[in-house]
Coordinates of C-alpha atoms in Angstrom, one line a residue:
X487 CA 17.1 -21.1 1.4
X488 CA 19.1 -21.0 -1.5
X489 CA 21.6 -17.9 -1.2
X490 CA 23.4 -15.5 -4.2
X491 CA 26.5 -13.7 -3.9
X492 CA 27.4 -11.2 -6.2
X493 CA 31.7 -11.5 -6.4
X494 CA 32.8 -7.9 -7.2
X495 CA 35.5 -7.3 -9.3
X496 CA 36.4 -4.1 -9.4
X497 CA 39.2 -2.3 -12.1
X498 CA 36.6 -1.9 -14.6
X499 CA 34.7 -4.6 -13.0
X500 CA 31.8 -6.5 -11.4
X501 CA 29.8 -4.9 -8.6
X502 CA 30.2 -7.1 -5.0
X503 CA 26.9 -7.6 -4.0
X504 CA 24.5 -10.7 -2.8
X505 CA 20.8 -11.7 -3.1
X506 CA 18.6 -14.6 -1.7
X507 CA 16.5 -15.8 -4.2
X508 CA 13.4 -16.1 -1.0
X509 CA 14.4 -12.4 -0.3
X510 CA 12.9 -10.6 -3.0
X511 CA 14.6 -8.0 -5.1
X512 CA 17.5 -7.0 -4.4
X513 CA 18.1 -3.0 -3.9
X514 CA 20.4 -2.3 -6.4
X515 CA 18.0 -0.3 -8.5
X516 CA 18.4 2.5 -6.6
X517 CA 21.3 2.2 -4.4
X518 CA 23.9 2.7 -6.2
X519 CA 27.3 2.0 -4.6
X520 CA 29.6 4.9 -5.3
X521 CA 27.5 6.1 -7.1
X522 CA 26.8 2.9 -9.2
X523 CA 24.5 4.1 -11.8
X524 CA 22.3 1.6 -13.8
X525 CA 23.6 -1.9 -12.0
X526 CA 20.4 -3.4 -11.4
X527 CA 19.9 -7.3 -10.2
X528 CA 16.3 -9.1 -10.8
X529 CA 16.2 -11.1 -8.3
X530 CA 12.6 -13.7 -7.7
X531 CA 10.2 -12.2 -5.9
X532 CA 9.8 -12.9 -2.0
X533 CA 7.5 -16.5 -0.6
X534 CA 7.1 -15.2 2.7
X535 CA 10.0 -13.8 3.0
X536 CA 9.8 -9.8 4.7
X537 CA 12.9 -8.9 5.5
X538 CA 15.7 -8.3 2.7
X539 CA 19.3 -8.7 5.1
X540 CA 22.4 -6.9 3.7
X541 CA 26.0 -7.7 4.9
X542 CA 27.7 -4.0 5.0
X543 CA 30.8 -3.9 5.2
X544 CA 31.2 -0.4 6.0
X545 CA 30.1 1.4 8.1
X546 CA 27.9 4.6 7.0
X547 CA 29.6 8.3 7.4
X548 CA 25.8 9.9 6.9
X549 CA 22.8 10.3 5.2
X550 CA 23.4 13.8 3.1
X551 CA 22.6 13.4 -0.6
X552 CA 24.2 16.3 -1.2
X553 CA 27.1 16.3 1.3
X554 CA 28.3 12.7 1.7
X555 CA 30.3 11.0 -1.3
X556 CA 30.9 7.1 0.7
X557 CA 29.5 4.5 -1.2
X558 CA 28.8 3.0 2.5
X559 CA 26.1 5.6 2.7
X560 CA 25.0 6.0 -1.1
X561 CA 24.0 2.2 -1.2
X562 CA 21.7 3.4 1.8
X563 CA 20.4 7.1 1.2
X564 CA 19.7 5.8 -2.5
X565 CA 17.0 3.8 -1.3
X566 CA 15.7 6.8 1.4
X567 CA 15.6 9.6 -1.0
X568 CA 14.8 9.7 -5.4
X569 CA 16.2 11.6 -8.0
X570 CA 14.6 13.1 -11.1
X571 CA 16.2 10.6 -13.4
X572 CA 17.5 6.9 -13.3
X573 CA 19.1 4.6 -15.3
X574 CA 17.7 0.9 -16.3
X575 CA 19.1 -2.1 -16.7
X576 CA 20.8 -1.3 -19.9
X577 CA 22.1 2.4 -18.7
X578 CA 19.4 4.3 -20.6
X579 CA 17.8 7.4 -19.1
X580 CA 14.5 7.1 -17.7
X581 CA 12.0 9.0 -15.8
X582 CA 11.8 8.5 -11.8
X583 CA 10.6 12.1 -10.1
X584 CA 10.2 13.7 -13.7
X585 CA 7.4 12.4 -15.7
X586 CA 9.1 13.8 -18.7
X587 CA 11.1 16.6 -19.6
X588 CA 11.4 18.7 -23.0
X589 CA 14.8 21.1 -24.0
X590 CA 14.6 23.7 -26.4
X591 CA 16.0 23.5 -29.9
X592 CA 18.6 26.0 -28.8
X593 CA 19.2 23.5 -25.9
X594 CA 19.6 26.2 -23.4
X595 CA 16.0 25.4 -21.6
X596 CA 14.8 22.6 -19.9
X597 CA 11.4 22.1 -18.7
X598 CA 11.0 19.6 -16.6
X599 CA 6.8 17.5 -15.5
X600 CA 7.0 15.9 -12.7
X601 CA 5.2 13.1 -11.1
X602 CA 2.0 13.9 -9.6
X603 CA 1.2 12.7 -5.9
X604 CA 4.5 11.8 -4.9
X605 CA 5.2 13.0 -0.9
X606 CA 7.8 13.2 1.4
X607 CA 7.9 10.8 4.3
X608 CA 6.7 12.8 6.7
X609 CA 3.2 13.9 4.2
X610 CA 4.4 16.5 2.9
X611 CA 3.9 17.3 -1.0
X612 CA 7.2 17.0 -3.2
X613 CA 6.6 20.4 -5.5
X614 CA 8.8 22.0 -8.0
X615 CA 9.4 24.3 -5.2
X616 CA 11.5 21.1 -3.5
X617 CA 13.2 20.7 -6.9
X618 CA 14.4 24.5 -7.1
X619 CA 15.5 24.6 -3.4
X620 CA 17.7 20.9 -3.9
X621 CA 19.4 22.4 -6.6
X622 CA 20.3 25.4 -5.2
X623 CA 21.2 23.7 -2.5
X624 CA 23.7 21.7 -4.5
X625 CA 25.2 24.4 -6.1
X626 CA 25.7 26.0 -2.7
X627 CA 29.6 26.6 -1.9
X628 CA 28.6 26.2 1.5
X629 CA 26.5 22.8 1.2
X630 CA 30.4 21.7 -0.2
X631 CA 28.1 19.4 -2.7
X632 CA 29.7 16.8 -4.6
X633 CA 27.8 17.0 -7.3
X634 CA 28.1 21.0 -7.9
X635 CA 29.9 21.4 -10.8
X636 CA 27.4 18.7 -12.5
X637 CA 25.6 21.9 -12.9
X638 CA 27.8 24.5 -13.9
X639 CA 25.6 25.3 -17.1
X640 CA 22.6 26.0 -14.8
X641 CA 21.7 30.1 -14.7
X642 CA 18.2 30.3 -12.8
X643 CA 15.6 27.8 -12.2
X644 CA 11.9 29.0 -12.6
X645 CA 9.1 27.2 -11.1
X646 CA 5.7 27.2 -13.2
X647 CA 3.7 25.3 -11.3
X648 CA 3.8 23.0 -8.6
X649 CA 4.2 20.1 -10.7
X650 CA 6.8 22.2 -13.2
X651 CA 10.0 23.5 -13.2
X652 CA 12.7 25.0 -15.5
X653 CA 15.8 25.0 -15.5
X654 CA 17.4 28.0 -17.5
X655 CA 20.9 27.2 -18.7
X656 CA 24.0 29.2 -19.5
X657 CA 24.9 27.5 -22.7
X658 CA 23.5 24.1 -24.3
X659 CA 24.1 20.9 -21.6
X660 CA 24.3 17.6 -23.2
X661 CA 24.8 15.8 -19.8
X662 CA 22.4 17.4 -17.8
X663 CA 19.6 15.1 -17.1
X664 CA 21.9 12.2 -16.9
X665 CA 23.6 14.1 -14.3
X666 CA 20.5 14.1 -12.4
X667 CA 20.3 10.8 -12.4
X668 CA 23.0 10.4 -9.5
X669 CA 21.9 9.8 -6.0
X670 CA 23.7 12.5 -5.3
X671 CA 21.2 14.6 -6.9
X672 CA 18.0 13.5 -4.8
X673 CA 15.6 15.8 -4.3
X674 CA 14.7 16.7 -0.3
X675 CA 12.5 19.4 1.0
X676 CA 12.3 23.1 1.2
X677 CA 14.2 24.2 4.4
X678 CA 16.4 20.5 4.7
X679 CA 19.3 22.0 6.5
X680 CA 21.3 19.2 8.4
X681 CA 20.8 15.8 6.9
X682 CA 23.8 14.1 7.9
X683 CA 21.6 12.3 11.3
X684 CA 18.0 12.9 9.7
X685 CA 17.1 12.3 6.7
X686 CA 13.6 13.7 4.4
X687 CA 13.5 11.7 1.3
X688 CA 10.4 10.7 -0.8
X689 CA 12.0 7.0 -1.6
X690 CA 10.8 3.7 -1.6
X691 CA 12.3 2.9 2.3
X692 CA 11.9 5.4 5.2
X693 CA 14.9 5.4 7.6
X694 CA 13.4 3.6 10.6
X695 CA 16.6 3.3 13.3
X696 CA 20.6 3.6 12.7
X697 CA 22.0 1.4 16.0
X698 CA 26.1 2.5 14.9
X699 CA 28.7 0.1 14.8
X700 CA 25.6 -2.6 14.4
X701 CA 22.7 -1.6 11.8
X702 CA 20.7 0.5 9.7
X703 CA 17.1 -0.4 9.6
X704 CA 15.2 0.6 6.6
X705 CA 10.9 0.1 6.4
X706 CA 9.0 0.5 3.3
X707 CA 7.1 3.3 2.2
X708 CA 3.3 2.3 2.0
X709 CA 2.9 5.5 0.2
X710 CA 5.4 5.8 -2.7
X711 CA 4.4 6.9 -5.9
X712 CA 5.4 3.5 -7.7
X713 CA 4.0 0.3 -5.5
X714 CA 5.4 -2.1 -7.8
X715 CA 9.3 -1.1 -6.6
X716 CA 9.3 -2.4 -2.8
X717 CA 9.5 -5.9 -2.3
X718 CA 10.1 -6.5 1.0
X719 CA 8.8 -4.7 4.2
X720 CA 12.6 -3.7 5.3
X721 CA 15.5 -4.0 4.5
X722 CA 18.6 -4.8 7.0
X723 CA 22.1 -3.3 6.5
X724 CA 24.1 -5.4 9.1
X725 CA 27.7 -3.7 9.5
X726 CA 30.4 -6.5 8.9
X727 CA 33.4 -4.9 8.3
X728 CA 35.2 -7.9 8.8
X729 CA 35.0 -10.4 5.5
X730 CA 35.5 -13.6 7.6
X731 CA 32.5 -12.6 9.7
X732 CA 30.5 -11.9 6.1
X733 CA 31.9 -15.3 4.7
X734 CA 30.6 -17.5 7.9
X735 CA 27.1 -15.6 7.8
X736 CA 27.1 -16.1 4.0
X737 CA 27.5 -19.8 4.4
X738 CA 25.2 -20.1 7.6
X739 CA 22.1 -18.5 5.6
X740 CA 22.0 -15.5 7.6
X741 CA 22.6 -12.9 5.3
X742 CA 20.7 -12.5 2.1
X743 CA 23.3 -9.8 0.1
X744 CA 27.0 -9.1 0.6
X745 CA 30.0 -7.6 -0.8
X746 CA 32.9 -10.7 -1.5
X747 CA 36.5 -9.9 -2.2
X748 CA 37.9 -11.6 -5.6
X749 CA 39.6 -14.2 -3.3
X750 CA 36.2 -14.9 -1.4
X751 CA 34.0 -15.1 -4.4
X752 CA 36.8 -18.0 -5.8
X753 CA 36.2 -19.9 -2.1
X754 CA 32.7 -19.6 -2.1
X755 CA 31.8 -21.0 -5.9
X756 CA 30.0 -24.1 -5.8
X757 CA 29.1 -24.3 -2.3
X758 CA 25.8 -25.7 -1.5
X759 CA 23.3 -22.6 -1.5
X760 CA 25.4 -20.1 -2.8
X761 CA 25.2 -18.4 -6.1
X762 CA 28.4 -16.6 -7.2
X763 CA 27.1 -14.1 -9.5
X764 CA 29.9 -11.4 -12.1
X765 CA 29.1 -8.5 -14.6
X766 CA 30.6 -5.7 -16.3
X767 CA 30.1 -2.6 -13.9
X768 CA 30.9 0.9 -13.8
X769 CA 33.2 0.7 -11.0
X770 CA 37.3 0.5 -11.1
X771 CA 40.0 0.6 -9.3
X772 CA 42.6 3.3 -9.5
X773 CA 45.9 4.9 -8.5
X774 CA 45.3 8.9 -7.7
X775 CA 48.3 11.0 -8.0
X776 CA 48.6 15.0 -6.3
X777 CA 50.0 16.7 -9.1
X778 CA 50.7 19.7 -6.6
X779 CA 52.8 17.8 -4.2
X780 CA 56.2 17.5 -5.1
X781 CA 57.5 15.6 -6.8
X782 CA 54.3 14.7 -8.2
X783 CA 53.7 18.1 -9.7
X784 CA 56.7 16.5 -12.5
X785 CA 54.8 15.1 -15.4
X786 CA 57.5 12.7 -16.2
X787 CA 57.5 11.4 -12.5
X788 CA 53.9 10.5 -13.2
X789 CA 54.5 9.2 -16.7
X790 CA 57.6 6.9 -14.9
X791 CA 55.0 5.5 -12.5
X792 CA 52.2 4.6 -15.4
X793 CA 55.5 2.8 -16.9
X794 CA 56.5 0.9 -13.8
X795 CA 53.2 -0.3 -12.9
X796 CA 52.5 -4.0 -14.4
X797 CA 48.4 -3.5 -14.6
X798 CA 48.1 -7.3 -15.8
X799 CA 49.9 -8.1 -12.4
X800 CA 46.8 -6.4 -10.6
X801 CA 44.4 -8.2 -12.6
X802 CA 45.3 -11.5 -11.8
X803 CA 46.7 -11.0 -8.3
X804 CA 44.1 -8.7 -6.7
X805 CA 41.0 -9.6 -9.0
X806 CA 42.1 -13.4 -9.7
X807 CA 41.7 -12.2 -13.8
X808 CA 38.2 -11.1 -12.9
X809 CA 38.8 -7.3 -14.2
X810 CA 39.6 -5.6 -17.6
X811 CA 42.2 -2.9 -18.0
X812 CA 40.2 0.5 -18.7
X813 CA 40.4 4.4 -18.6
X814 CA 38.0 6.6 -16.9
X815 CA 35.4 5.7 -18.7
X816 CA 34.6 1.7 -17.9
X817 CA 33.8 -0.9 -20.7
X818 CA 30.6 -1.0 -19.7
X819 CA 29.9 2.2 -21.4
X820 CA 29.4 0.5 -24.7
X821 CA 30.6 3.4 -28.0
X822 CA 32.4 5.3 -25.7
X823 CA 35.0 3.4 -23.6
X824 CA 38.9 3.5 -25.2
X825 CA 40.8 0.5 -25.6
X826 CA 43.9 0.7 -23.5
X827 CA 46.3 -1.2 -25.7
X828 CA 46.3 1.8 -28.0
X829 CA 48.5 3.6 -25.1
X830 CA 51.7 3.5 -25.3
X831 CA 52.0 4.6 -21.2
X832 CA 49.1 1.2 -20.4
X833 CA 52.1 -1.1 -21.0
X834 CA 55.5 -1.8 -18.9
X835 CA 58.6 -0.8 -19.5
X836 CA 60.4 -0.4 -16.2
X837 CA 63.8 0.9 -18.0
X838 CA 61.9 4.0 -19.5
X839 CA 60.1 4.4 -16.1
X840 CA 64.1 5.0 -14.7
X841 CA 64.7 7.3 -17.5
X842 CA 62.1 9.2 -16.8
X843 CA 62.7 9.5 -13.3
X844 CA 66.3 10.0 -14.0
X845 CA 65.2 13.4 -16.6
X846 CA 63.1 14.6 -13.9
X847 CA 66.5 14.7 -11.0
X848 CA 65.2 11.6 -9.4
X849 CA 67.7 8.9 -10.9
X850 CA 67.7 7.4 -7.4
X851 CA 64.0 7.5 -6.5
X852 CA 62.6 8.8 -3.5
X853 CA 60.3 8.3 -0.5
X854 CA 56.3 8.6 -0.3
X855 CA 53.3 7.0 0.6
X856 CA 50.2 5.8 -0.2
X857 CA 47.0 5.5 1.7
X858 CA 44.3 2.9 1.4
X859 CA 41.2 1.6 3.0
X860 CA 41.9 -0.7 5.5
X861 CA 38.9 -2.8 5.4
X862 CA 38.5 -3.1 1.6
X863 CA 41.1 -6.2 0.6
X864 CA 41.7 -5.5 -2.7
X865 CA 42.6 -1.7 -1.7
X866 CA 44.9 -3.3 0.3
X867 CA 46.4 -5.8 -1.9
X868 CA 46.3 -3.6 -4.9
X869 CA 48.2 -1.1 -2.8
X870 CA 51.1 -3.2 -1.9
X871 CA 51.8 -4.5 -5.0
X872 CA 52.2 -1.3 -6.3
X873 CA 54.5 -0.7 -3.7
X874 CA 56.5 -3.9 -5.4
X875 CA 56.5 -2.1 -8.3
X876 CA 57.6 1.2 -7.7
X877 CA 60.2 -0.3 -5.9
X878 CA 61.9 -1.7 -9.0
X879 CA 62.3 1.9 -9.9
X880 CA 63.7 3.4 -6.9
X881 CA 60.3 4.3 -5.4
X882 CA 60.0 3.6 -1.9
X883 CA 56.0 3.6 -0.9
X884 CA 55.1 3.4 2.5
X885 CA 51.5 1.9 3.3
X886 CA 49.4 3.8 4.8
X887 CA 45.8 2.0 5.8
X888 CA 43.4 4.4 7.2
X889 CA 39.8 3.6 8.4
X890 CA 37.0 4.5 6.0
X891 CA 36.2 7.8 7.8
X892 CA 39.8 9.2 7.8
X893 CA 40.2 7.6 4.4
X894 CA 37.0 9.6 3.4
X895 CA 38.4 13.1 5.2
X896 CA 42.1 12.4 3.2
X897 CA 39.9 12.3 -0.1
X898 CA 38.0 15.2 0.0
X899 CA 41.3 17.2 1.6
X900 CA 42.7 17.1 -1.8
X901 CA 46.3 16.7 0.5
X902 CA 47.4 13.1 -0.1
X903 CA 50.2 12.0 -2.1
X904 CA 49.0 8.7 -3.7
X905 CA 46.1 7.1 -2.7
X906 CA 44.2 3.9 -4.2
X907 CA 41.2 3.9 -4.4
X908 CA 37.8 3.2 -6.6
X909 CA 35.4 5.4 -9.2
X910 CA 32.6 5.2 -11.4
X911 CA 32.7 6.4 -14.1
X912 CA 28.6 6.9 -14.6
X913 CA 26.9 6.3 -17.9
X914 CA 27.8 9.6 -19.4
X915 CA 31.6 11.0 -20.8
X916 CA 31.1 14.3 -18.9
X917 CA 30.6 12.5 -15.4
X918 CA 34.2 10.3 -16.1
X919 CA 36.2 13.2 -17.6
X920 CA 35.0 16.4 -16.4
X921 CA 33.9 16.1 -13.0
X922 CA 37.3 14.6 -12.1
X923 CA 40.0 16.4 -14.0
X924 CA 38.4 19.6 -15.1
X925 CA 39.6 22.2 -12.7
X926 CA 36.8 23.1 -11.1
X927 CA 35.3 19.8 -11.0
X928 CA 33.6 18.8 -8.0
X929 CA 35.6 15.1 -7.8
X930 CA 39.0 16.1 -8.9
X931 CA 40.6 15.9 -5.5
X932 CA 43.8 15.4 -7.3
X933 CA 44.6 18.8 -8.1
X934 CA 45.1 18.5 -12.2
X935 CA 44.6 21.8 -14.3
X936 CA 44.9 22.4 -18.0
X937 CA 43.3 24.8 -19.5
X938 CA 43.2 22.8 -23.1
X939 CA 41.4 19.7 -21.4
X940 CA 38.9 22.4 -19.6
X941 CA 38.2 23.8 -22.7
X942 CA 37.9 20.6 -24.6
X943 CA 35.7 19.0 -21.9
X944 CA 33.5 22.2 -21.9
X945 CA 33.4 22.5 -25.8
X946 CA 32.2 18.8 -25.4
X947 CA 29.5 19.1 -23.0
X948 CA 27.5 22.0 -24.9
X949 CA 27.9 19.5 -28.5
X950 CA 24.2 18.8 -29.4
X951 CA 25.9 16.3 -32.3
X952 CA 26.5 13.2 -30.6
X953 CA 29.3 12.0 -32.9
X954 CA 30.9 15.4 -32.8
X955 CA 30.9 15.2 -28.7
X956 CA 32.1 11.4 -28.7
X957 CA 35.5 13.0 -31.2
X958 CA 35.9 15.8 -28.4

């Protein structure tokens, strides 16, 4: 059986994932790792073949929609629960659990059809009374939703019918229904309280046993809405957080899809069976700063690390010169990404980095730390050489490699000092710049507040004119 490996190359990147070309199509339509929208894979469709096995190399933290943020669990509750929206091949918007939608011409209403006869795993009807409760849900301070301040234009949802609901807006939303195109934004049922354990989706797979530390056993749906979708009758998520492990199975046929490091994907290209597969993806890598921990809270200690940092280096050591340098919004978003070379603070210059330093009272340096993953290489890698290059600047960084749970807990604790680390930036400018820097936005963990970039990001999310909003 010949095999595929997808090499991922994060930074602005490729996504790591694998396929057998006897093991149908591979579930990156809807699971979406860290959220990552619109990367999907044809892949030939199954001879016999029932079973679709997935080398994780994570292992997953829960099954919430709404609560849990790990790609570990995205690329699995993704393929358990839908969302109104998705995104196709080429990023666009398409229907999934809407039929269609309408706004009005003052852009403050959206009336949203959806899908008729779609049902929940266990029978039940999915209504527009589902759809009202999962969005108040999300906008719960309790739930402690990632994806809350997605919706911050949202004033009341009204429900019409059973198949049609509307959402009534404070102002006009140009990123709403993109925004619900996030896995994050699945739709469960009316009275869903804890879904960390169980999980109520209406998606393609059913959760059909979670053995931890081994597997995750998904079966397919022989009721959803769109038959076409689910190729194989389950699909296995064997944990592997080791990569030798992954690399041995890879090469010994008994895994059909895994994530590679840059440094595996270069060992395993032109080996008998294997497929070594790269594209432009959403994803990159990053360097996340507290700007209320001293003395990180000092623009021009920030400004002297973007100096000191070589990103070229991390190209070609971590991702072998598989990546491309980017801002928040990745390449991939075609019209809209920035090219870094226009920035002055993209390139190094290790003597201004010291002046800096020295202007903010830190002319010899100081101590900190920085926390990684310690089962994702190239968080590991990328991590210390950055603590090579802070170092030429007086900046001692301790190493800090924490395991995915506690690495997931120091995230959302919005406590750390530095922290590596990996985003997406999602098809849409409001997902890349407001939801992580705004204030209040549900994925800025890193503490940054301006009131000009609030306002400009807001201004830009109500602009109807598309070239207007792309200026903003």
């Amino acid at each position: 059986m010949k095999k595929r490996v997808l090499a991922g190359i994060f930074l602005s990147m490729s996504l790591a994932l694998s396929a057998c070309s006897g093991g149908g199509t591979a579930p990156s339509e809807q699971a979406k790792p860290q959220e990552q929208q619109g990367q999907t894979q044809e892949q030939p469709q199954a001879s016999g073949k029932t079973e679709l096995i997935v080398a994780a190399e994570q292992e997953p933290v829960g099954f919430d929609p709404h609560k849990v943020p790990a790609a570990s669990s995205v690329r699995i509750y993704s393929l358990i629960y839908d969302s109104l929206t998705k995104l196709d091949e080429n990023m666009e918007l398409i229907p999934n659990l809407a039929e269609k939608w309408e706004t009005s011409d003052d852009g403050k209403t959206i009336t949203v059809t959806l899908q008729k006869g779609v049902k929940f795993h266990d029978g039940k009807d999915l209504t527009a009374e589902d759809v009202k409760f999962t969005f108040e849900r999300i906008l719960n301070p309790d739930t402690g939703s990632i994806s809350k301040s997605y919706f911050s234009s949202l004033e009341s949802i009204e429900v019409k019918d059973p198949t049609t609901v509307v959402f009534h807006l404070k102002n006009p939303d140009a990123a709403f229904m993109a925004n619900t195109s996030s896995a994050s934004t699945s739709i469960v049922p009316v009275g869903s309280e804890d879904l960390t354990k169980d999980t109520a989706g209406s998606g393609p797979y059913m959760l059909e046993k979670y053995e931890p530390g081994q597997y995750v056993l998904l079966k397919k749906n022989p009721n959803y809405f769109r038959s076409d979708l689910a190729k194989v009758e389950t699909i296995k998520f064997q944990i592997m957080k080791d990569e030798a492990e992954r690399l041995a199975a890879i090469r010994a046929g008994k895994i059909d899809v895994s994530m590679v490091s840059a440094d595996s994907a270069t060992l395993l290209q032109g080996k008998p069976g294997v497929e070594v597969k790269g594209y432009q993806s959403l994803e990159y890598s990053y360097l996340g700063i507290n700007v209320k921990k001293k003395p990180f809270d000092d623009p021009k200690v920030r400004q002297a690390i973007s100096y000191a940092v070589d990103r070229n280096q991390i190209v070609q050591t971590v991702w072998k010169g598989e990546a491309a340098l980017t801002g928040p919004i990745a390449p991939a978003v075609k019209g809209w990404a920035l090219d870094t070379n226009s920035y002055d603070s993209y390139k190094l210059n290790v003597e201004k980095a010291k002046a800096l330093l020295a202007e903010a009272g830190y002319p010899n340096g100081f101590e900190t730390q920085i926390d990684t993953a310690a089962t994702y290489p190239d968080m590991v890698e990328t991590a210390q050489v950055l603590q090579q290059q802070l170092k030429a600047i007086g900046i001692n960084a301790k190493i800090n490699q924490l395991e995915w749970g506690n690495y997931i807990d120091v995230w959302k604790s919005k406590d750390g000092n530095l922290m590596v680390g990996r985003n997406t930036s999602g098809v849409d400018a409001d997902r890349s710049m407001r939801f992580f820097f705004h204030t209040e936005g549900s994925a800025n963990v890193w503490n940054y507040s301006n009131p000009a970039y609030d306002e400009l990001v807001q201004n830009a999310l109500m602009a109807v004119d598309q070239t207007e909003r792309k200026a903003m």
